[in-house]
PDB file of C-alpha atoms in Angstrom:
ATOM      1  CA  MET D   1     -13.689   1.333  -8.455  1.00 37.00           C
ATOM      2  CA  ILE D   2     -11.259   3.918  -6.880  1.00 38.00           C
ATOM      3  CA  ARG D   3     -12.288   7.549  -7.123  1.00 40.00           C
ATOM      4  CA  LEU D   4      -9.467  10.066  -7.610  1.00 40.00           C
ATOM      5  CA  ASN D   5     -12.161  12.851  -5.704  1.00 39.00           C
ATOM      6  CA  LYS D   6     -12.555  10.265  -2.350  1.00 44.00           C
ATOM      7  CA  MET D   7      -8.376  10.272  -2.077  1.00 43.00           C
ATOM      8  CA  THR D   8      -8.271  14.078  -1.290  1.00 39.00           C
ATOM      9  CA  GLU D   9     -10.183  13.572   1.860  1.00 43.00           C
ATOM     10  CA  VAL D  10      -8.232  13.508   5.173  1.00 43.00           C
ATOM     11  CA  LYS D  11      -7.451  10.101   6.656  1.00 46.00           C
ATOM     12  CA  ASP D  12      -4.127  10.802   9.183  1.00 47.00           C
ATOM     13  CA  LYS D  13      -5.860   8.580  11.895  1.00 60.00           C
ATOM     14  CA  GLY D  14      -6.358   5.192  10.933  1.00 81.00           C
ATOM     15  CA  PHE D  15      -2.685   3.986   9.389  1.00 94.00           C
ATOM     16  CA  ARG D  16      -1.004   1.833  12.316  1.00 93.00           C
ATOM     17  CA  HIS D  17       1.937   0.995   9.588  1.00 95.00           C
ATOM     18  CA  VAL D  18       4.023   3.728   9.340  1.00 96.00           C
ATOM     19  CA  ILE D  19       8.098   2.984   7.418  1.00 96.00           C
ATOM     20  CA  PRO D  20      10.901   5.761   7.188  1.00 97.00           C
ATOM     21  CA  LEU D  21      11.541   6.455   3.436  1.00 97.00           C
ATOM     22  CA  GLN D  22      15.042   6.870   2.079  1.00 96.00           C
ATOM     23  CA  ILE D  23      15.566   9.585  -0.483  1.00 96.00           C
ATOM     24  CA  ARG D  24      18.482   8.357  -2.859  1.00 95.00           C
ATOM     25  CA  PHE D  25      20.370  11.236  -5.414  1.00 94.00           C
ATOM     26  CA  ASN D  26      18.991  10.085  -8.311  1.00 94.00           C
ATOM     27  CA  ASP D  27      15.415  10.357  -6.634  1.00 96.00           C
ATOM     28  CA  VAL D  28      16.149  13.978  -7.783  1.00 95.00           C
ATOM     29  CA  ASP D  29      15.727  15.685 -10.777  1.00 93.00           C
ATOM     30  CA  LYS D  30      17.440  18.546 -12.407  1.00 92.00           C
ATOM     31  CA  PHE D  31      14.408  20.824 -10.972  1.00 92.00           C
ATOM     32  CA  GLY D  32      15.339  19.978  -6.600  1.00 92.00           C
ATOM     33  CA  HIS D  33      12.462  17.720  -6.711  1.00 93.00           C
ATOM     34  CA  VAL D  34      12.029  13.796  -6.195  1.00 97.00           C
ATOM     35  CA  ASN D  35      10.329  12.677  -9.648  1.00 94.00           C
ATOM     36  CA  ASN D  36       6.778  11.337  -9.995  1.00 91.00           C
ATOM     37  CA  THR D  37       7.515   8.117 -11.130  1.00 93.00           C
ATOM     38  CA  ILE D  38       9.534   7.541  -7.542  1.00 96.00           C
ATOM     39  CA  TYR D  39       6.653   7.647  -5.423  1.00 97.00           C
ATOM     40  CA  PHE D  40       5.907   4.291  -6.933  1.00 96.00           C
ATOM     41  CA  GLN D  41       8.972   3.149  -5.601  1.00 97.00           C
ATOM     42  CA  PHE D  42       8.018   4.498  -1.657  1.00 98.00           C
ATOM     43  CA  TYR D  43       4.904   2.607  -2.201  1.00 97.00           C
ATOM     44  CA  ASP D  44       6.795  -0.397  -2.996  1.00 96.00           C
ATOM     45  CA  THR D  45       8.664  -0.495  -0.063  1.00 96.00           C
ATOM     46  CA  ALA D  46       6.220   0.663   2.318  1.00 97.00           C
ATOM     47  CA  LYS D  47       3.891  -2.324   0.841  1.00 95.00           C
ATOM     48  CA  THR D  48       6.179  -4.906   1.288  1.00 93.00           C
ATOM     49  CA  ASP D  49       7.314  -3.233   4.762  1.00 95.00           C
ATOM     50  CA  TYR D  50       3.625  -3.903   5.305  1.00 96.00           C
ATOM     51  CA  PHE D  51       3.339  -7.570   4.636  1.00 93.00           C
ATOM     52  CA  ALA D  52       6.350  -8.782   6.474  1.00 92.00           C
ATOM     53  CA  SER D  53       5.533  -7.349   9.587  1.00 93.00           C
ATOM     54  CA  VAL D  54       1.419  -7.840   9.368  1.00 94.00           C
ATOM     55  CA  CYS D  55       1.169 -11.783   7.902  1.00 90.00           C
ATOM     56  CA  LYS D  56       3.996 -13.689   9.273  1.00 85.00           C
ATOM     57  CA  GLY D  57       4.851 -17.062   7.733  1.00 80.00           C
ATOM     58  CA  VAL D  58       4.207 -16.380   4.321  1.00 82.00           C
ATOM     59  CA  ASP D  59       5.514 -18.894   1.551  1.00 86.00           C
ATOM     60  CA  TRP D  60       7.029 -15.354  -0.850  1.00 86.00           C
ATOM     61  CA  GLU D  61       8.634 -17.913  -3.379  1.00 91.00           C
ATOM     62  CA  ARG D  62       4.651 -19.574  -3.582  1.00 93.00           C
ATOM     63  CA  VAL D  63       2.438 -16.442  -3.099  1.00 92.00           C
ATOM     64  CA  ALA D  64       2.999 -13.168  -5.241  1.00 93.00           C
ATOM     65  CA  ILE D  65       1.130  -9.844  -5.013  1.00 93.00           C
ATOM     66  CA  MET D  66       0.018  -8.159  -8.206  1.00 94.00           C
ATOM     67  CA  VAL D  67      -1.745  -4.725  -8.404  1.00 95.00           C
ATOM     68  CA  VAL D  68      -4.371  -4.688 -11.105  1.00 96.00           C
ATOM     69  CA  LYS D  69      -5.218  -0.920 -10.496  1.00 97.00           C
ATOM     70  CA  ILE D  70      -3.367   1.934  -9.069  1.00 96.00           C
ATOM     71  CA  GLU D  71      -4.448   5.291  -8.735  1.00 97.00           C
ATOM     72  CA  ALA D  72      -1.852   8.250  -7.083  1.00 96.00           C
ATOM     73  CA  GLU D  73      -2.671  11.762  -6.977  1.00 97.00           C
ATOM     74  CA  PHE D  74       0.135  14.354  -5.907  1.00 96.00           C
ATOM     75  CA  LEU D  75      -0.687  16.755  -3.470  1.00 97.00           C
ATOM     76  CA  ALA D  76       2.758  18.404  -2.880  1.00 96.00           C
ATOM     77  CA  GLN D  77       6.568  18.493  -4.019  1.00 96.00           C
ATOM     78  CA  ILE D  78       9.439  16.132  -1.989  1.00 97.00           C
ATOM     79  CA  LYS D  79      12.497  18.338  -1.969  1.00 96.00           C
ATOM     80  CA  ALA D  80      16.097  16.028  -2.116  1.00 95.00           C
ATOM     81  CA  ASP D  81      16.069  17.170   1.961  1.00 95.00           C
ATOM     82  CA  SER D  82      12.653  15.867   2.553  1.00 96.00           C
ATOM     83  CA  HIS D  83      12.259  13.755   6.290  1.00 97.00           C
ATOM     84  CA  ILE D  84       9.384  11.346   4.759  1.00 97.00           C
ATOM     85  CA  ALA D  85       7.792   8.399   5.384  1.00 97.00           C
ATOM     86  CA  GLY D  86       5.417   5.612   3.859  1.00 97.00           C
ATOM     87  CA  ARG D  87       2.313   5.148   5.415  1.00 97.00           C
ATOM     88  CA  THR D  88       0.081   1.941   4.806  1.00 97.00           C
ATOM     89  CA  ARG D  89      -3.017  -0.107   5.257  1.00 96.00           C
ATOM     90  CA  VAL D  90      -6.019  -2.198   3.953  1.00 95.00           C
ATOM     91  CA  VAL D  91      -9.378  -0.788   3.510  1.00 94.00           C
ATOM     92  CA  LYS D  92     -11.403  -3.513   2.123  1.00 93.00           C
ATOM     93  CA  ILE D  93     -10.506  -7.382   1.463  1.00 93.00           C
ATOM     94  CA  GLY D  94     -12.341  -9.123  -0.870  1.00 93.00           C
ATOM     95  CA  HIS D  95     -12.426 -13.102  -1.826  1.00 93.00           C
ATOM     96  CA  LYS D  96      -9.217 -12.697  -4.008  1.00 93.00           C
ATOM     97  CA  SER D  97      -8.535  -9.286  -3.826  1.00 94.00           C
ATOM     98  CA  PHE D  98      -8.118  -6.528  -1.709  1.00 95.00           C
ATOM     99  CA  HIS D  99      -8.074  -2.368  -1.458  1.00 96.00           C
ATOM    100  CA  LEU D 100      -4.675  -0.447   0.019  1.00 96.00           C
ATOM    101  CA  GLU D 101      -4.451   3.105   0.427  1.00 97.00           C
ATOM    102  CA  GLN D 102      -0.973   4.197   0.945  1.00 98.00           C
ATOM    103  CA  ASP D 103       0.019   8.215   1.897  1.00 97.00           C
ATOM    104  CA  VAL D 104       3.586   9.820   1.264  1.00 98.00           C
ATOM    105  CA  ILE D 105       4.088  12.097   4.158  1.00 97.00           C
ATOM    106  CA  ASP D 106       6.606  14.776   5.283  1.00 97.00           C
ATOM    107  CA  THR D 107       8.102  13.213   8.953  1.00 96.00           C
ATOM    108  CA  GLU D 108       8.564  16.900  10.460  1.00 94.00           C
ATOM    109  CA  THR D 109       5.280  18.589   9.571  1.00 94.00           C
ATOM    110  CA  GLN D 110       3.054  15.757   8.893  1.00 94.00           C
ATOM    111  CA  GLU D 111       1.805  17.084   5.812  1.00 96.00           C
ATOM    112  CA  VAL D 112       0.378  14.016   2.800  1.00 97.00           C
ATOM    113  CA  LYS D 113       2.555  14.709   0.012  1.00 97.00           C
ATOM    114  CA  SER D 114       1.420  11.825  -2.166  1.00 97.00           C
ATOM    115  CA  ARG D 115      -1.795   9.457  -1.792  1.00 97.00           C
ATOM    116  CA  CYS D 116      -2.508   6.163  -3.824  1.00 97.00           C
ATOM    117  CA  LEU D 117      -5.041   3.859  -3.534  1.00 97.00           C
ATOM    118  CA  SER D 118      -4.329   0.139  -5.030  1.00 97.00           C
ATOM    119  CA  VAL D 119      -6.662  -3.076  -5.627  1.00 97.00           C
ATOM    120  CA  MET D 120      -4.264  -5.762  -5.347  1.00 96.00           C
ATOM    121  CA  VAL D 121      -4.454  -9.644  -6.249  1.00 96.00           C
ATOM    122  CA  LEU D 122      -2.993 -12.655  -4.256  1.00 94.00           C
ATOM    123  CA  TYR D 123      -0.950 -14.883  -6.959  1.00 95.00           C
ATOM    124  CA  ASP D 124      -0.667 -18.628  -6.582  1.00 95.00           C
ATOM    125  CA  LEU D 125       3.471 -18.838  -8.065  1.00 96.00           C
ATOM    126  CA  GLU D 126       2.764 -22.396  -8.698  1.00 95.00           C
ATOM    127  CA  HIS D 127      -0.458 -23.468 -10.598  1.00 96.00           C
ATOM    128  CA  HIS D 128      -0.434 -19.932 -12.622  1.00 96.00           C
ATOM    129  CA  GLU D 129      -3.258 -18.144 -11.373  1.00 96.00           C
ATOM    130  CA  THR D 130      -5.368 -15.867  -8.611  1.00 96.00           C
ATOM    131  CA  MET D 131      -5.911 -17.882  -5.163  1.00 95.00           C
ATOM    132  CA  PRO D 132      -8.232 -16.596  -2.513  1.00 94.00           C
ATOM    133  CA  PHE D 133      -7.724 -14.514   0.558  1.00 88.00           C
ATOM    134  CA  PRO D 134      -6.120 -16.358   3.417  1.00 88.00           C
ATOM    135  CA  ASP D 135      -8.208 -16.514   6.107  1.00 90.00           C
ATOM    136  CA  GLU D 136      -4.816 -16.618   8.550  1.00 90.00           C
ATOM    137  CA  TRP D 137      -3.686 -13.217   6.500  1.00 90.00           C
ATOM    138  CA  ARG D 138      -7.492 -11.874   6.329  1.00 91.00           C
ATOM    139  CA  ARG D 139      -7.219 -12.139  10.563  1.00 92.00           C
ATOM    140  CA  ASP D 140      -3.959 -10.627  10.644  1.00 93.00           C
ATOM    141  CA  ILE D 141      -4.736  -7.840   8.397  1.00 93.00           C
ATOM    142  CA  CYS D 142      -8.288  -6.819   9.666  1.00 92.00           C
ATOM    143  CA  SER D 143      -6.704  -7.076  13.350  1.00 93.00           C
ATOM    144  CA  PHE D 144      -3.785  -4.849  12.512  1.00 94.00           C
ATOM    145  CA  ASP D 145      -5.704  -2.293  10.457  1.00 92.00           C
ATOM    146  CA  GLY D 146      -8.479  -2.350  12.887  1.00 88.00           C
ATOM    147  CA  LEU D 147     -11.012  -4.060  10.108  1.00 87.00           C
ATOM    148  CA  GLU D 148     -14.314  -5.832  10.978  1.00 84.00           C
ATOM    149  CA  TYR D 149     -13.735  -9.956  10.356  1.00 80.00           C
ATOM    150  CA  VAL D 150     -15.558 -11.902   8.567  1.00 78.00           C
ATOM    151  CA  ALA D 151     -14.421 -15.458   7.986  1.00 75.00           C
ATOM    152  CA  GLU D 152     -14.628 -15.834   3.746  1.00 66.00           C
ATOM    153  CA  THR D 153     -16.357 -19.171   4.502  1.00 56.00           C
ATOM    154  CA  ALA D 154     -19.061 -17.196   6.187  1.00 50.00           C
ATOM    155  CA  LYS D 155     -19.105 -14.669   3.163  1.00 53.00           C
ATOM    156  CA  ARG D 156     -20.417 -17.790   0.923  1.00 47.00           C
TER     157      ARG D 156
END
């Protein structure tokens, strides 16, 4: 279970994946700040780049990653002229699911503007069902994010 009160803890250290994010003209509302619905697009961009960078050789025609739970906390406004980045890391890997933590930060001040926690599952597009987390991905992610690697077969 994701607990929102845990989200506000300072967790700057440990994010190894950071990607600059572009604020588009239509992301900004009439109040001059980025609308909160746009933050989820920022998170999608960052997690797509994370998996493309960390898990090489994935056949995206066969495998999908689906969000089954997502919670966001909006900590500060992002203005149209802000310079921002998305930080992503996996914090827990299960048999078929994993927990992803993401931040949107101001690149000049390092202020966390928003924090997001997601539970995601792997989905086999050919068989239309969830699928076990491949050991190759588990190894790559654990190595990249500094998690302890335990082979799935050792867990059973």
